[in-house]
Short mmCIF file of N, CA and C in Angstrom, two decimals:
data_model
loop_
_atom_site.label_atom_id
_atom_site.label_comp_id
_atom_site.label_asym_id
_atom_site.label_seq_id
_atom_site.Cartn_x
_atom_site.Cartn_y
_atom_site.Cartn_z
N MET A 1 122.61 56.38 -1.98
CA MET A 1 122.63 56.53 -3.42
C MET A 1 121.38 57.32 -3.83
N ASN A 2 121.57 58.37 -4.62
CA ASN A 2 120.40 59.17 -4.99
C ASN A 2 119.50 58.43 -5.97
N LYS A 3 118.27 58.92 -6.11
CA LYS A 3 117.25 58.22 -6.90
C LYS A 3 117.65 58.09 -8.38
N TYR A 4 118.24 59.15 -8.94
CA TYR A 4 118.64 59.10 -10.34
C TYR A 4 119.71 58.03 -10.55
N LEU A 5 120.71 58.00 -9.68
CA LEU A 5 121.78 57.02 -9.79
C LEU A 5 121.22 55.60 -9.61
N GLN A 6 120.28 55.44 -8.70
CA GLN A 6 119.64 54.14 -8.50
C GLN A 6 118.86 53.73 -9.75
N LYS A 7 118.20 54.68 -10.38
CA LYS A 7 117.44 54.40 -11.60
C LYS A 7 118.38 54.00 -12.74
N VAL A 8 119.48 54.72 -12.87
CA VAL A 8 120.49 54.41 -13.89
C VAL A 8 121.04 53.01 -13.64
N ARG A 9 121.35 52.72 -12.40
CA ARG A 9 121.90 51.42 -12.02
C ARG A 9 120.93 50.30 -12.40
N PHE A 10 119.65 50.50 -12.12
CA PHE A 10 118.66 49.48 -12.44
C PHE A 10 118.51 49.31 -13.95
N ILE A 11 118.49 50.41 -14.69
CA ILE A 11 118.38 50.32 -16.15
C ILE A 11 119.59 49.58 -16.73
N LEU A 12 120.78 49.87 -16.24
CA LEU A 12 121.97 49.15 -16.70
C LEU A 12 121.86 47.67 -16.38
N PHE A 13 121.35 47.34 -15.20
CA PHE A 13 121.17 45.94 -14.82
C PHE A 13 120.20 45.24 -15.77
N THR A 14 119.11 45.90 -16.13
CA THR A 14 118.12 45.26 -17.01
C THR A 14 118.67 45.00 -18.41
N LYS A 15 119.71 45.71 -18.79
CA LYS A 15 120.32 45.54 -20.11
C LYS A 15 121.54 44.62 -20.05
N SER A 16 121.82 44.04 -18.89
CA SER A 16 123.06 43.29 -18.71
C SER A 16 122.88 41.78 -18.84
N TYR A 17 124.00 41.10 -19.03
CA TYR A 17 124.06 39.64 -19.05
C TYR A 17 123.54 39.09 -17.72
N ALA A 18 123.98 39.68 -16.62
CA ALA A 18 123.55 39.22 -15.29
C ALA A 18 122.04 39.36 -15.15
N GLY A 19 121.49 40.47 -15.58
CA GLY A 19 120.04 40.67 -15.52
C GLY A 19 119.30 39.65 -16.35
N TYR A 20 119.81 39.36 -17.54
CA TYR A 20 119.19 38.38 -18.43
C TYR A 20 119.20 36.99 -17.80
N ILE A 21 120.35 36.56 -17.31
CA ILE A 21 120.48 35.23 -16.71
C ILE A 21 119.63 35.10 -15.46
N LEU A 22 119.73 36.09 -14.57
CA LEU A 22 119.00 36.02 -13.30
C LEU A 22 117.49 36.07 -13.51
N SER A 23 117.02 36.87 -14.45
CA SER A 23 115.57 36.93 -14.68
C SER A 23 115.06 35.62 -15.28
N ASN A 24 115.80 35.05 -16.23
CA ASN A 24 115.39 33.77 -16.82
C ASN A 24 115.40 32.66 -15.78
N HIS A 25 116.41 32.63 -14.94
CA HIS A 25 116.52 31.60 -13.91
C HIS A 25 115.39 31.75 -12.88
N THR A 26 115.12 32.96 -12.48
CA THR A 26 114.10 33.21 -11.46
C THR A 26 112.72 32.80 -11.95
N LYS A 27 112.41 33.04 -13.23
CA LYS A 27 111.11 32.66 -13.79
C LYS A 27 110.88 31.16 -13.72
N LYS A 28 111.94 30.38 -13.80
CA LYS A 28 111.83 28.92 -13.83
C LYS A 28 111.69 28.30 -12.44
N LEU A 29 111.90 29.08 -11.40
CA LEU A 29 111.86 28.55 -10.04
C LEU A 29 110.43 28.30 -9.57
N HIS A 30 110.31 27.42 -8.58
CA HIS A 30 108.99 27.05 -8.04
C HIS A 30 108.34 28.23 -7.31
N HIS A 31 109.14 29.00 -6.58
CA HIS A 31 108.64 30.17 -5.84
C HIS A 31 109.41 31.42 -6.29
N PRO A 32 109.11 31.93 -7.47
CA PRO A 32 109.89 33.06 -7.99
C PRO A 32 109.76 34.33 -7.15
N LYS A 33 108.59 34.56 -6.55
CA LYS A 33 108.40 35.79 -5.76
C LYS A 33 109.35 35.83 -4.57
N ALA A 34 109.54 34.69 -3.91
CA ALA A 34 110.47 34.63 -2.78
C ALA A 34 111.90 34.87 -3.24
N MET A 35 112.24 34.36 -4.40
CA MET A 35 113.59 34.53 -4.92
C MET A 35 113.82 35.98 -5.37
N ILE A 36 112.78 36.61 -5.88
CA ILE A 36 112.89 38.04 -6.23
C ILE A 36 113.15 38.85 -4.98
N ASN A 37 112.48 38.49 -3.90
CA ASN A 37 112.69 39.17 -2.62
C ASN A 37 114.15 39.04 -2.18
N THR A 38 114.70 37.83 -2.26
CA THR A 38 116.10 37.59 -1.89
C THR A 38 117.03 38.38 -2.81
N LEU A 39 116.77 38.31 -4.09
CA LEU A 39 117.60 39.00 -5.07
C LEU A 39 117.56 40.52 -4.88
N SER A 40 116.40 41.05 -4.56
CA SER A 40 116.29 42.50 -4.36
C SER A 40 117.10 42.94 -3.14
N LYS A 41 117.14 42.10 -2.12
CA LYS A 41 117.93 42.43 -0.93
C LYS A 41 119.43 42.35 -1.22
N VAL A 42 119.83 41.34 -1.95
CA VAL A 42 121.25 41.14 -2.25
C VAL A 42 121.77 42.23 -3.20
N LEU A 43 121.01 42.54 -4.23
CA LEU A 43 121.45 43.51 -5.23
C LEU A 43 121.06 44.95 -4.89
N LEU A 44 120.30 45.11 -3.82
CA LEU A 44 119.84 46.44 -3.38
C LEU A 44 119.00 47.14 -4.44
N PHE A 45 118.04 46.39 -4.98
CA PHE A 45 117.08 46.94 -5.93
C PHE A 45 115.71 46.95 -5.29
N ASN A 46 114.85 47.81 -5.79
CA ASN A 46 113.46 47.86 -5.34
C ASN A 46 112.79 46.56 -5.77
N LYS A 47 112.12 45.91 -4.83
CA LYS A 47 111.49 44.61 -5.10
C LYS A 47 110.43 44.72 -6.20
N LYS A 48 109.67 45.79 -6.18
CA LYS A 48 108.62 45.97 -7.19
C LYS A 48 109.23 46.13 -8.58
N ASP A 49 110.29 46.93 -8.69
CA ASP A 49 110.96 47.11 -9.99
C ASP A 49 111.54 45.80 -10.50
N LEU A 50 112.14 45.03 -9.61
CA LEU A 50 112.74 43.75 -9.99
C LEU A 50 111.65 42.77 -10.43
N ASP A 51 110.53 42.76 -9.74
CA ASP A 51 109.41 41.90 -10.10
C ASP A 51 108.90 42.26 -11.49
N ILE A 52 108.76 43.54 -11.76
CA ILE A 52 108.30 43.99 -13.08
C ILE A 52 109.29 43.56 -14.16
N PHE A 53 110.58 43.71 -13.88
CA PHE A 53 111.61 43.32 -14.86
C PHE A 53 111.60 41.81 -15.11
N VAL A 54 111.59 41.02 -14.05
CA VAL A 54 111.67 39.56 -14.20
C VAL A 54 110.49 39.00 -14.98
N PHE A 55 109.32 39.52 -14.72
CA PHE A 55 108.14 38.98 -15.39
C PHE A 55 107.76 39.77 -16.65
N ASN A 56 108.73 40.47 -17.22
CA ASN A 56 108.59 41.18 -18.50
C ASN A 56 107.39 42.12 -18.55
N LYS A 57 107.07 42.71 -17.43
CA LYS A 57 105.98 43.67 -17.41
C LYS A 57 106.53 45.09 -17.51
N ILE A 58 107.81 45.18 -17.89
CA ILE A 58 108.46 46.49 -17.92
C ILE A 58 107.92 47.30 -19.09
N LYS A 59 107.55 48.48 -18.79
CA LYS A 59 107.10 49.41 -19.83
C LYS A 59 108.13 50.52 -19.89
N THR A 60 108.77 50.65 -21.03
CA THR A 60 109.78 51.69 -21.17
C THR A 60 109.05 53.02 -21.32
N ASN A 61 108.99 53.75 -20.24
CA ASN A 61 108.32 55.05 -20.30
C ASN A 61 109.27 56.10 -20.86
N LYS A 62 108.73 57.27 -21.08
CA LYS A 62 109.50 58.35 -21.70
C LYS A 62 110.73 58.72 -20.87
N ALA A 63 110.58 58.73 -19.55
CA ALA A 63 111.71 59.08 -18.67
C ALA A 63 112.85 58.07 -18.82
N ASN A 64 112.51 56.77 -18.88
CA ASN A 64 113.53 55.74 -19.05
C ASN A 64 114.22 55.85 -20.40
N LYS A 65 113.45 56.17 -21.44
CA LYS A 65 114.04 56.34 -22.77
C LYS A 65 115.03 57.50 -22.78
N ILE A 66 114.68 58.58 -22.09
CA ILE A 66 115.58 59.73 -22.00
C ILE A 66 116.85 59.35 -21.25
N ILE A 67 116.71 58.61 -20.15
CA ILE A 67 117.88 58.17 -19.39
C ILE A 67 118.77 57.28 -20.25
N ILE A 68 118.17 56.37 -21.00
CA ILE A 68 118.95 55.47 -21.87
C ILE A 68 119.69 56.28 -22.93
N LEU A 69 119.04 57.27 -23.51
CA LEU A 69 119.72 58.13 -24.49
C LEU A 69 120.87 58.89 -23.86
N GLU A 70 120.67 59.39 -22.65
CA GLU A 70 121.75 60.09 -21.95
C GLU A 70 122.91 59.14 -21.67
N LEU A 71 122.58 57.92 -21.26
CA LEU A 71 123.62 56.95 -20.93
C LEU A 71 124.45 56.58 -22.14
N THR A 72 123.79 56.37 -23.26
CA THR A 72 124.53 55.94 -24.46
C THR A 72 125.36 57.06 -25.06
N SER A 73 125.15 58.29 -24.62
CA SER A 73 126.01 59.38 -25.10
C SER A 73 127.37 59.35 -24.39
N ASP A 74 127.45 58.66 -23.26
CA ASP A 74 128.72 58.47 -22.55
C ASP A 74 129.42 57.26 -23.19
N GLU A 75 130.61 57.46 -23.72
CA GLU A 75 131.31 56.40 -24.45
C GLU A 75 131.57 55.17 -23.58
N LYS A 76 131.90 55.38 -22.31
CA LYS A 76 132.17 54.25 -21.42
C LYS A 76 130.91 53.41 -21.21
N ILE A 77 129.80 54.08 -20.94
CA ILE A 77 128.55 53.35 -20.71
C ILE A 77 128.07 52.70 -22.00
N ALA A 78 128.22 53.38 -23.11
CA ALA A 78 127.81 52.82 -24.39
C ALA A 78 128.60 51.54 -24.69
N SER A 79 129.90 51.56 -24.42
CA SER A 79 130.70 50.35 -24.65
C SER A 79 130.31 49.25 -23.67
N TYR A 80 130.01 49.61 -22.42
CA TYR A 80 129.55 48.63 -21.42
C TYR A 80 128.26 47.95 -21.92
N LEU A 81 127.31 48.74 -22.39
CA LEU A 81 126.04 48.19 -22.88
C LEU A 81 126.25 47.32 -24.11
N GLN A 82 127.16 47.73 -25.01
CA GLN A 82 127.45 46.91 -26.19
C GLN A 82 128.07 45.58 -25.79
N ILE A 83 128.98 45.61 -24.81
CA ILE A 83 129.62 44.37 -24.34
C ILE A 83 128.58 43.46 -23.71
N GLU A 84 127.70 44.02 -22.89
CA GLU A 84 126.65 43.21 -22.26
C GLU A 84 125.73 42.59 -23.32
N LYS A 85 125.40 43.34 -24.35
CA LYS A 85 124.57 42.82 -25.43
C LYS A 85 125.28 41.67 -26.14
N GLU A 86 126.57 41.82 -26.39
CA GLU A 86 127.34 40.75 -27.03
C GLU A 86 127.46 39.53 -26.12
N LEU A 87 127.59 39.75 -24.81
CA LEU A 87 127.63 38.62 -23.88
C LEU A 87 126.35 37.79 -23.97
N ILE A 88 125.23 38.48 -24.03
CA ILE A 88 123.94 37.78 -24.15
C ILE A 88 123.88 37.03 -25.48
N ASN A 89 124.31 37.68 -26.56
CA ASN A 89 124.31 37.03 -27.88
C ASN A 89 125.22 35.80 -27.89
N LEU A 90 126.41 35.94 -27.32
CA LEU A 90 127.34 34.81 -27.28
C LEU A 90 126.79 33.67 -26.43
N MET A 91 126.16 34.02 -25.32
CA MET A 91 125.59 32.99 -24.45
C MET A 91 124.49 32.23 -25.19
N LYS A 92 123.69 32.94 -25.96
CA LYS A 92 122.64 32.28 -26.73
C LYS A 92 123.23 31.38 -27.81
N GLU A 93 124.35 31.81 -28.40
CA GLU A 93 124.98 31.04 -29.46
C GLU A 93 125.70 29.80 -28.93
N ARG A 94 126.14 29.86 -27.71
CA ARG A 94 126.95 28.80 -27.14
C ARG A 94 126.10 27.57 -26.84
N ASP A 95 126.38 26.47 -27.50
CA ASP A 95 125.62 25.23 -27.28
C ASP A 95 126.23 24.38 -26.19
N ASP A 96 127.55 24.37 -26.13
CA ASP A 96 128.26 23.38 -25.32
C ASP A 96 128.82 24.00 -24.05
N LYS A 97 128.05 24.84 -23.38
CA LYS A 97 128.58 25.54 -22.21
C LYS A 97 128.78 24.62 -21.01
N GLU A 98 128.12 23.47 -20.96
CA GLU A 98 128.28 22.56 -19.82
C GLU A 98 129.69 21.99 -19.73
N ASN A 99 130.41 21.95 -20.83
CA ASN A 99 131.77 21.40 -20.83
C ASN A 99 132.81 22.38 -20.32
N LEU A 100 132.40 23.60 -20.03
CA LEU A 100 133.36 24.61 -19.60
C LEU A 100 133.29 24.82 -18.09
N VAL A 101 134.43 25.01 -17.49
CA VAL A 101 134.52 25.35 -16.08
C VAL A 101 134.12 26.81 -15.94
N ASN A 102 133.55 27.21 -14.79
CA ASN A 102 133.07 28.58 -14.61
C ASN A 102 134.12 29.63 -14.94
N ASP A 103 135.37 29.44 -14.47
CA ASP A 103 136.41 30.42 -14.75
C ASP A 103 136.68 30.50 -16.25
N ASP A 104 136.75 29.34 -16.89
CA ASP A 104 136.97 29.32 -18.33
C ASP A 104 135.78 29.92 -19.07
N TYR A 105 134.59 29.65 -18.57
CA TYR A 105 133.38 30.14 -19.20
C TYR A 105 133.35 31.66 -19.20
N HIS A 106 133.77 32.25 -18.09
CA HIS A 106 133.82 33.71 -17.99
C HIS A 106 134.71 34.27 -19.09
N HIS A 107 135.91 33.75 -19.20
CA HIS A 107 136.84 34.27 -20.21
C HIS A 107 136.42 33.84 -21.61
N ALA A 108 135.75 32.70 -21.72
CA ALA A 108 135.31 32.23 -23.02
C ALA A 108 134.22 33.12 -23.61
N LEU A 109 133.55 33.88 -22.78
CA LEU A 109 132.52 34.79 -23.29
C LEU A 109 132.93 36.26 -23.25
N LEU A 110 133.55 36.69 -22.16
CA LEU A 110 133.86 38.11 -22.01
C LEU A 110 134.86 38.59 -23.06
N GLU A 111 135.93 37.87 -23.24
CA GLU A 111 136.95 38.32 -24.20
C GLU A 111 136.41 38.40 -25.63
N PRO A 112 135.68 37.38 -26.11
CA PRO A 112 135.11 37.52 -27.46
C PRO A 112 134.07 38.65 -27.56
N ALA A 113 133.33 38.88 -26.49
CA ALA A 113 132.35 39.98 -26.51
C ALA A 113 133.05 41.32 -26.65
N ILE A 114 134.12 41.50 -25.89
CA ILE A 114 134.89 42.74 -25.98
C ILE A 114 135.52 42.87 -27.36
N GLU A 115 136.03 41.76 -27.88
CA GLU A 115 136.64 41.79 -29.22
C GLU A 115 135.62 42.14 -30.30
N ARG A 116 134.42 41.60 -30.18
CA ARG A 116 133.37 41.92 -31.16
C ARG A 116 133.03 43.41 -31.14
N VAL A 117 132.88 43.96 -29.93
CA VAL A 117 132.54 45.38 -29.80
C VAL A 117 133.66 46.24 -30.36
N ALA A 118 134.89 45.91 -30.02
CA ALA A 118 136.04 46.67 -30.52
C ALA A 118 136.12 46.55 -32.05
N GLY A 119 135.94 45.35 -32.57
CA GLY A 119 135.98 45.13 -34.01
C GLY A 119 134.88 45.89 -34.74
N ASN A 120 133.68 45.90 -34.15
CA ASN A 120 132.57 46.65 -34.76
C ASN A 120 132.87 48.14 -34.84
N ASN A 121 133.59 48.64 -33.86
CA ASN A 121 133.92 50.07 -33.85
C ASN A 121 135.10 50.41 -34.76
N LEU A 122 135.73 49.39 -35.33
CA LEU A 122 136.86 49.61 -36.23
C LEU A 122 136.55 49.16 -37.66
N SER A 123 135.29 48.98 -37.96
CA SER A 123 134.92 48.44 -39.27
C SER A 123 135.31 49.34 -40.44
N HIS A 124 135.59 50.59 -40.17
CA HIS A 124 135.96 51.53 -41.23
C HIS A 124 137.45 51.46 -41.61
N ILE A 125 138.26 50.76 -40.83
CA ILE A 125 139.71 50.68 -41.09
C ILE A 125 139.98 49.56 -42.08
N GLU A 126 140.74 49.86 -43.13
CA GLU A 126 141.01 48.88 -44.17
C GLU A 126 142.38 48.22 -44.04
N SER A 127 143.33 48.86 -43.42
CA SER A 127 144.67 48.31 -43.27
C SER A 127 144.68 47.27 -42.15
N ASP A 128 145.13 46.05 -42.47
CA ASP A 128 145.16 44.98 -41.47
C ASP A 128 146.08 45.30 -40.30
N ARG A 129 147.23 45.86 -40.60
CA ARG A 129 148.19 46.19 -39.54
C ARG A 129 147.61 47.25 -38.60
N TRP A 130 147.05 48.29 -39.16
CA TRP A 130 146.45 49.37 -38.36
C TRP A 130 145.25 48.84 -37.57
N PHE A 131 144.46 47.96 -38.21
CA PHE A 131 143.29 47.37 -37.55
C PHE A 131 143.73 46.56 -36.33
N ASP A 132 144.75 45.70 -36.50
CA ASP A 132 145.24 44.87 -35.38
C ASP A 132 145.76 45.72 -34.23
N LYS A 133 146.47 46.78 -34.57
CA LYS A 133 147.02 47.66 -33.53
C LYS A 133 145.88 48.34 -32.76
N ARG A 134 144.94 48.91 -33.49
CA ARG A 134 143.81 49.60 -32.84
C ARG A 134 142.91 48.62 -32.09
N LEU A 135 142.77 47.40 -32.62
CA LEU A 135 141.95 46.39 -31.96
C LEU A 135 142.52 46.05 -30.58
N THR A 136 143.83 45.86 -30.51
CA THR A 136 144.49 45.57 -29.24
C THR A 136 144.29 46.71 -28.25
N GLU A 137 144.45 47.94 -28.73
CA GLU A 137 144.28 49.11 -27.85
C GLU A 137 142.83 49.22 -27.35
N LEU A 138 141.88 49.04 -28.26
CA LEU A 138 140.47 49.16 -27.87
C LEU A 138 140.05 48.04 -26.92
N LYS A 139 140.55 46.84 -27.15
CA LYS A 139 140.20 45.73 -26.26
C LYS A 139 140.65 46.02 -24.83
N LYS A 140 141.85 46.55 -24.67
CA LYS A 140 142.34 46.91 -23.33
C LYS A 140 141.47 48.00 -22.71
N LYS A 141 141.17 49.01 -23.52
CA LYS A 141 140.37 50.14 -23.02
C LYS A 141 138.96 49.68 -22.64
N TYR A 142 138.33 48.88 -23.49
CA TYR A 142 136.97 48.42 -23.21
C TYR A 142 136.93 47.48 -22.01
N HIS A 143 137.95 46.67 -21.85
CA HIS A 143 138.03 45.78 -20.70
C HIS A 143 138.08 46.61 -19.41
N ARG A 144 138.89 47.63 -19.41
CA ARG A 144 139.01 48.52 -18.24
C ARG A 144 137.69 49.26 -18.00
N TRP A 145 137.12 49.80 -19.06
CA TRP A 145 135.87 50.53 -18.93
C TRP A 145 134.74 49.64 -18.43
N TYR A 146 134.71 48.40 -18.90
CA TYR A 146 133.66 47.46 -18.49
C TYR A 146 133.65 47.32 -16.97
N TYR A 147 134.82 47.09 -16.41
CA TYR A 147 134.90 46.92 -14.95
C TYR A 147 134.76 48.26 -14.22
N ASP A 148 135.17 49.36 -14.83
CA ASP A 148 134.95 50.69 -14.22
C ASP A 148 133.46 50.96 -14.04
N ILE A 149 132.68 50.70 -15.07
CA ILE A 149 131.23 50.94 -15.01
C ILE A 149 130.57 49.97 -14.03
N ALA A 150 130.96 48.71 -14.07
CA ALA A 150 130.40 47.74 -13.13
C ALA A 150 130.69 48.14 -11.69
N TYR A 151 131.88 48.64 -11.45
CA TYR A 151 132.25 49.08 -10.09
C TYR A 151 131.51 50.35 -9.70
N LYS A 152 131.48 51.32 -10.60
CA LYS A 152 130.84 52.61 -10.30
C LYS A 152 129.36 52.44 -9.95
N TYR A 153 128.66 51.60 -10.70
CA TYR A 153 127.23 51.42 -10.48
C TYR A 153 126.91 50.17 -9.65
N LYS A 154 127.95 49.52 -9.14
CA LYS A 154 127.78 48.34 -8.28
C LYS A 154 126.91 47.27 -8.96
N LEU A 155 127.30 46.94 -10.18
CA LEU A 155 126.57 45.96 -10.98
C LEU A 155 127.25 44.60 -10.91
N PRO A 156 126.48 43.53 -10.91
CA PRO A 156 127.09 42.20 -10.91
C PRO A 156 127.73 41.90 -12.27
N THR A 157 128.90 41.30 -12.23
CA THR A 157 129.58 40.89 -13.46
C THR A 157 129.39 39.39 -13.65
N MET A 158 129.93 38.88 -14.74
CA MET A 158 129.80 37.45 -15.02
C MET A 158 130.38 36.58 -13.91
N ARG A 159 131.40 37.07 -13.25
CA ARG A 159 132.04 36.29 -12.19
C ARG A 159 131.12 36.11 -10.99
N ILE A 160 130.20 37.04 -10.78
CA ILE A 160 129.31 37.03 -9.63
C ILE A 160 128.04 36.22 -9.91
N VAL A 161 127.65 36.11 -11.16
CA VAL A 161 126.39 35.46 -11.53
C VAL A 161 126.26 34.05 -10.95
N PRO A 162 127.28 33.17 -11.04
CA PRO A 162 127.11 31.83 -10.46
C PRO A 162 126.81 31.85 -8.96
N PHE A 163 127.40 32.78 -8.24
CA PHE A 163 127.14 32.89 -6.80
C PHE A 163 125.71 33.35 -6.55
N LEU A 164 125.24 34.30 -7.35
CA LEU A 164 123.86 34.77 -7.21
C LEU A 164 122.87 33.67 -7.56
N LEU A 165 123.18 32.88 -8.57
CA LEU A 165 122.30 31.77 -8.95
C LEU A 165 122.20 30.75 -7.82
N ARG A 166 123.33 30.45 -7.19
CA ARG A 166 123.30 29.52 -6.06
C ARG A 166 122.51 30.09 -4.89
N LEU A 167 122.62 31.38 -4.71
CA LEU A 167 121.92 32.04 -3.60
C LEU A 167 120.41 31.99 -3.77
N ILE A 168 119.93 32.22 -4.98
CA ILE A 168 118.48 32.26 -5.19
C ILE A 168 117.88 30.90 -5.54
N SER A 169 118.72 29.91 -5.81
CA SER A 169 118.20 28.58 -6.12
C SER A 169 117.81 27.88 -4.83
N PRO A 170 116.74 27.09 -4.89
CA PRO A 170 116.35 26.35 -3.69
C PRO A 170 117.47 25.39 -3.29
N SER A 171 117.72 25.32 -2.00
CA SER A 171 118.80 24.43 -1.55
C SER A 171 118.37 22.98 -1.66
N LYS A 172 119.33 22.12 -1.85
CA LYS A 172 119.05 20.69 -2.00
C LYS A 172 118.60 20.08 -0.67
N HIS A 173 118.93 20.75 0.44
CA HIS A 173 118.55 20.24 1.75
C HIS A 173 117.05 20.38 2.01
N ASN A 174 116.39 21.31 1.32
CA ASN A 174 114.97 21.56 1.53
C ASN A 174 114.09 20.62 0.72
N LYS A 175 114.67 19.85 -0.17
CA LYS A 175 113.87 18.98 -1.05
C LYS A 175 113.54 17.68 -0.39
#
C-alpha cells in the first residue's frame, strides 16, 4: 500500500466510530502502550501514529487538512465520514446499550446513522412522498457506499469492533 493511501486510511480511521471506541478503550487499560502495539499490528497502522492518535497528541498539520479536504470532495468518502460521525453521536446518546445484543446493537446504530445522513441531505425537499422515496434510495446508496469505502481502505466496521476490543483487552486468565 503506498504512503498516500496509508495516510488516507489512517485519517479515515481517526474519524471513525471504530477509532473513537478503540482509542477510548485503550486509554482505560492498565498497559495501553502494549495494547497500542497489538492494535497497530492487527490494523496495520504505524505504532507511533496510533500512539499519537490514542493519547490525543494529534496535531492536524497542513498536509492532513489538505488530504481531508480532498477526501470530503469525494461524495462516497464524504458520506462515509458523515455516517461515522453520526455513529459516534448515536453511541454517545445511547444510555441503555447494555441491554442490546451485539448484532442488534450494530443495526440499532448503523441504520439510524445512515438515515440521519440521508435525511440531512434531503432537508430541502418539502413533499413528503418525494422525501420518502428519495430517503429510501439514499439509504440504500449510503449503505453500499459505507461498506465500499470500508472495504477499499481496509477499515474496521462496527461488526469488527467487539472482536478488536476482546483482542486488546487483558485476558481474564492473566489476572
